[in-house]
Short mmCIF file of C-alpha atoms in Angstrom, two decimals:
data_model
loop_
_atom_site.label_atom_id
_atom_site.label_comp_id
_atom_site.label_asym_id
_atom_site.label_seq_id
_atom_site.Cartn_x
_atom_site.Cartn_y
_atom_site.Cartn_z
CA MET A 1 -69.66 249.90 -168.92
CA THR A 2 -71.70 253.00 -168.29
CA HIS A 3 -72.43 255.90 -170.59
CA THR A 4 -72.64 259.61 -169.81
CA CYS A 5 -76.07 260.93 -168.91
CA PRO A 6 -77.04 263.98 -171.04
CA ARG A 7 -78.67 265.59 -168.00
CA CYS A 8 -76.07 265.34 -165.21
CA LYS A 9 -73.01 264.68 -167.43
CA ARG A 10 -71.92 261.76 -165.22
CA PRO A 11 -71.66 258.07 -166.10
CA GLY A 12 -74.92 256.52 -165.01
CA ILE A 13 -76.54 254.79 -167.99
CA GLY A 14 -75.84 251.12 -168.56
CA ASN A 15 -74.78 249.65 -171.88
CA PHE A 16 -77.95 247.60 -172.46
CA ALA A 17 -80.16 250.42 -171.21
CA LYS A 18 -78.68 252.68 -173.90
CA ARG A 19 -79.05 250.06 -176.63
CA TRP A 20 -82.70 249.35 -175.83
CA SER A 21 -83.76 252.93 -175.10
CA SER A 22 -86.48 254.61 -177.13
CA ARG A 23 -88.95 257.45 -176.68
CA ALA A 24 -91.51 255.00 -175.34
CA GLY A 25 -88.98 253.22 -173.09
CA PRO A 26 -86.16 255.60 -172.16
CA ALA A 27 -83.06 254.67 -170.18
CA GLU A 28 -82.91 255.93 -166.60
CA CYS A 29 -79.69 257.39 -165.17
CA THR A 30 -78.67 255.68 -161.94
CA VAL A 31 -77.09 258.92 -160.67
CA CYS A 32 -79.74 261.60 -161.26
CA GLY A 33 -82.78 259.52 -162.24
CA GLY A 34 -83.22 261.46 -165.50
CA LEU A 35 -84.64 259.81 -168.60
CA SER A 36 -82.92 259.80 -171.99
CA HIS A 37 -83.02 257.88 -175.25
CA VAL A 38 -81.17 257.28 -178.52
CA LEU A 39 -83.01 258.45 -181.62
CA ALA A 40 -84.81 255.69 -183.50
CA SER A 41 -83.04 256.64 -186.73
CA THR A 42 -79.65 256.16 -185.07
CA GLY A 43 -80.52 252.77 -183.60
CA GLY A 44 -82.08 251.63 -186.86
CA GLY A 45 -79.08 252.86 -188.84
CA ILE A 46 -76.65 250.94 -186.66
CA TRP A 47 -78.71 247.78 -187.11
CA ALA A 48 -79.05 248.29 -190.88
CA ALA A 49 -75.33 248.91 -191.36
CA GLY A 50 -74.53 245.65 -189.56
CA VAL A 51 -77.00 243.70 -191.70
CA VAL A 52 -75.61 245.22 -194.92
CA ILE A 53 -72.05 244.29 -193.93
CA LEU A 54 -73.11 240.73 -193.13
CA VAL A 55 -75.08 240.28 -196.36
CA VAL A 56 -72.34 241.72 -198.57
CA SER A 57 -69.68 239.58 -196.89
CA LEU A 58 -71.91 236.48 -197.23
CA ILE A 59 -72.51 237.11 -200.93
CA GLY A 60 -68.80 237.71 -201.47
CA ALA A 61 -67.90 234.59 -199.50
CA LEU A 62 -70.33 232.45 -201.49
CA GLY A 63 -69.11 233.91 -204.79
CA LEU A 64 -65.42 233.46 -203.98
CA HIS A 65 -65.84 230.25 -201.93
CA SER A 66 -64.08 231.89 -198.99
CA ALA A 67 -65.25 231.37 -195.43
CA LEU A 68 -62.54 233.79 -194.32
CA LEU A 69 -64.30 236.63 -196.14
CA PHE A 70 -67.53 235.96 -194.25
CA ALA A 71 -65.67 235.64 -190.93
CA SER A 72 -64.00 239.01 -191.53
CA GLY A 73 -67.43 240.49 -192.33
CA VAL A 74 -68.78 239.20 -189.01
CA VAL A 75 -65.83 240.71 -187.13
CA LEU A 76 -66.28 244.02 -188.97
CA ALA A 77 -70.03 244.08 -188.24
CA VAL A 78 -69.49 243.41 -184.53
CA ALA A 79 -66.73 246.05 -184.32
CA LEU A 80 -68.93 248.61 -186.09
CA ASN A 81 -71.83 247.81 -183.77
CA ILE A 82 -69.75 248.27 -180.61
CA ARG A 83 -68.13 251.51 -181.84
CA ALA A 84 -71.38 252.99 -183.16
CA TRP A 85 -73.25 252.35 -179.89
CA LYS A 86 -70.43 253.96 -177.91
CA ARG A 87 -70.68 257.06 -180.09
CA ALA A 88 -74.49 257.22 -180.30
CA LYS A 89 -75.78 260.41 -178.72
CA MET A 90 -78.50 260.29 -176.10
CA TYR A 91 -81.20 262.91 -175.78
CA PRO A 92 -83.05 263.81 -172.57
CA ILE A 93 -86.80 263.28 -172.45
CA SER A 94 -89.37 264.21 -169.83
CA ALA A 95 -91.42 261.57 -168.05
CA GLU A 96 -94.61 263.05 -169.55
CA SER A 97 -93.26 262.78 -173.11
CA ALA A 98 -92.10 259.21 -172.49
CA SER A 99 -95.54 258.31 -171.13
CA SER A 100 -97.27 259.85 -174.15
CA ALA A 101 -94.92 258.05 -176.54
CA GLY A 102 -95.63 254.78 -174.73
CA LYS A 103 -99.39 255.27 -175.11
CA VAL A 104 -99.01 256.03 -178.81
CA HIS A 105 -96.76 252.98 -179.22
CA TRP A 106 -99.31 250.64 -177.66
CA ALA A 107 -102.16 252.23 -179.65
CA ILE A 108 -100.26 251.52 -182.89
CA VAL A 109 -99.56 247.95 -181.75
CA GLY A 110 -103.29 247.54 -181.06
CA VAL A 111 -104.21 248.84 -184.52
CA TYR A 112 -101.72 246.45 -186.15
CA ALA A 113 -103.08 243.54 -184.13
CA PHE A 114 -106.64 244.47 -185.10
CA LEU A 115 -105.72 244.72 -188.79
CA ALA A 116 -103.87 241.40 -188.63
CA LEU A 117 -107.15 239.70 -187.70
CA PHE A 118 -108.57 240.54 -191.13
CA GLN A 119 -105.75 239.26 -193.29
#
């Protein structure tokens, strides 16, 4: 399945490319070659909603001794994930901005790694 590119308005962005896109690693359209990404807050919100559904259904299933309740929570979480990623809006980004975001990302990773040495 391909998603619509925000630059050329044609389907050219793959499903996994959209899911894994970020400012530092944007998805590339196969039609026009433009770069675009999903906002980090949107991707994080989709992930968090799925985790909340799973945890609530697990707690309910353990409290009521019902495996069916947990199974329905899993189905609901998967359905929400698929629907939310289809609806997630992509934003165009220039190659220069993506490169800058990538440098900042790796600088932050380096700082975290350095700080982890002293814990």
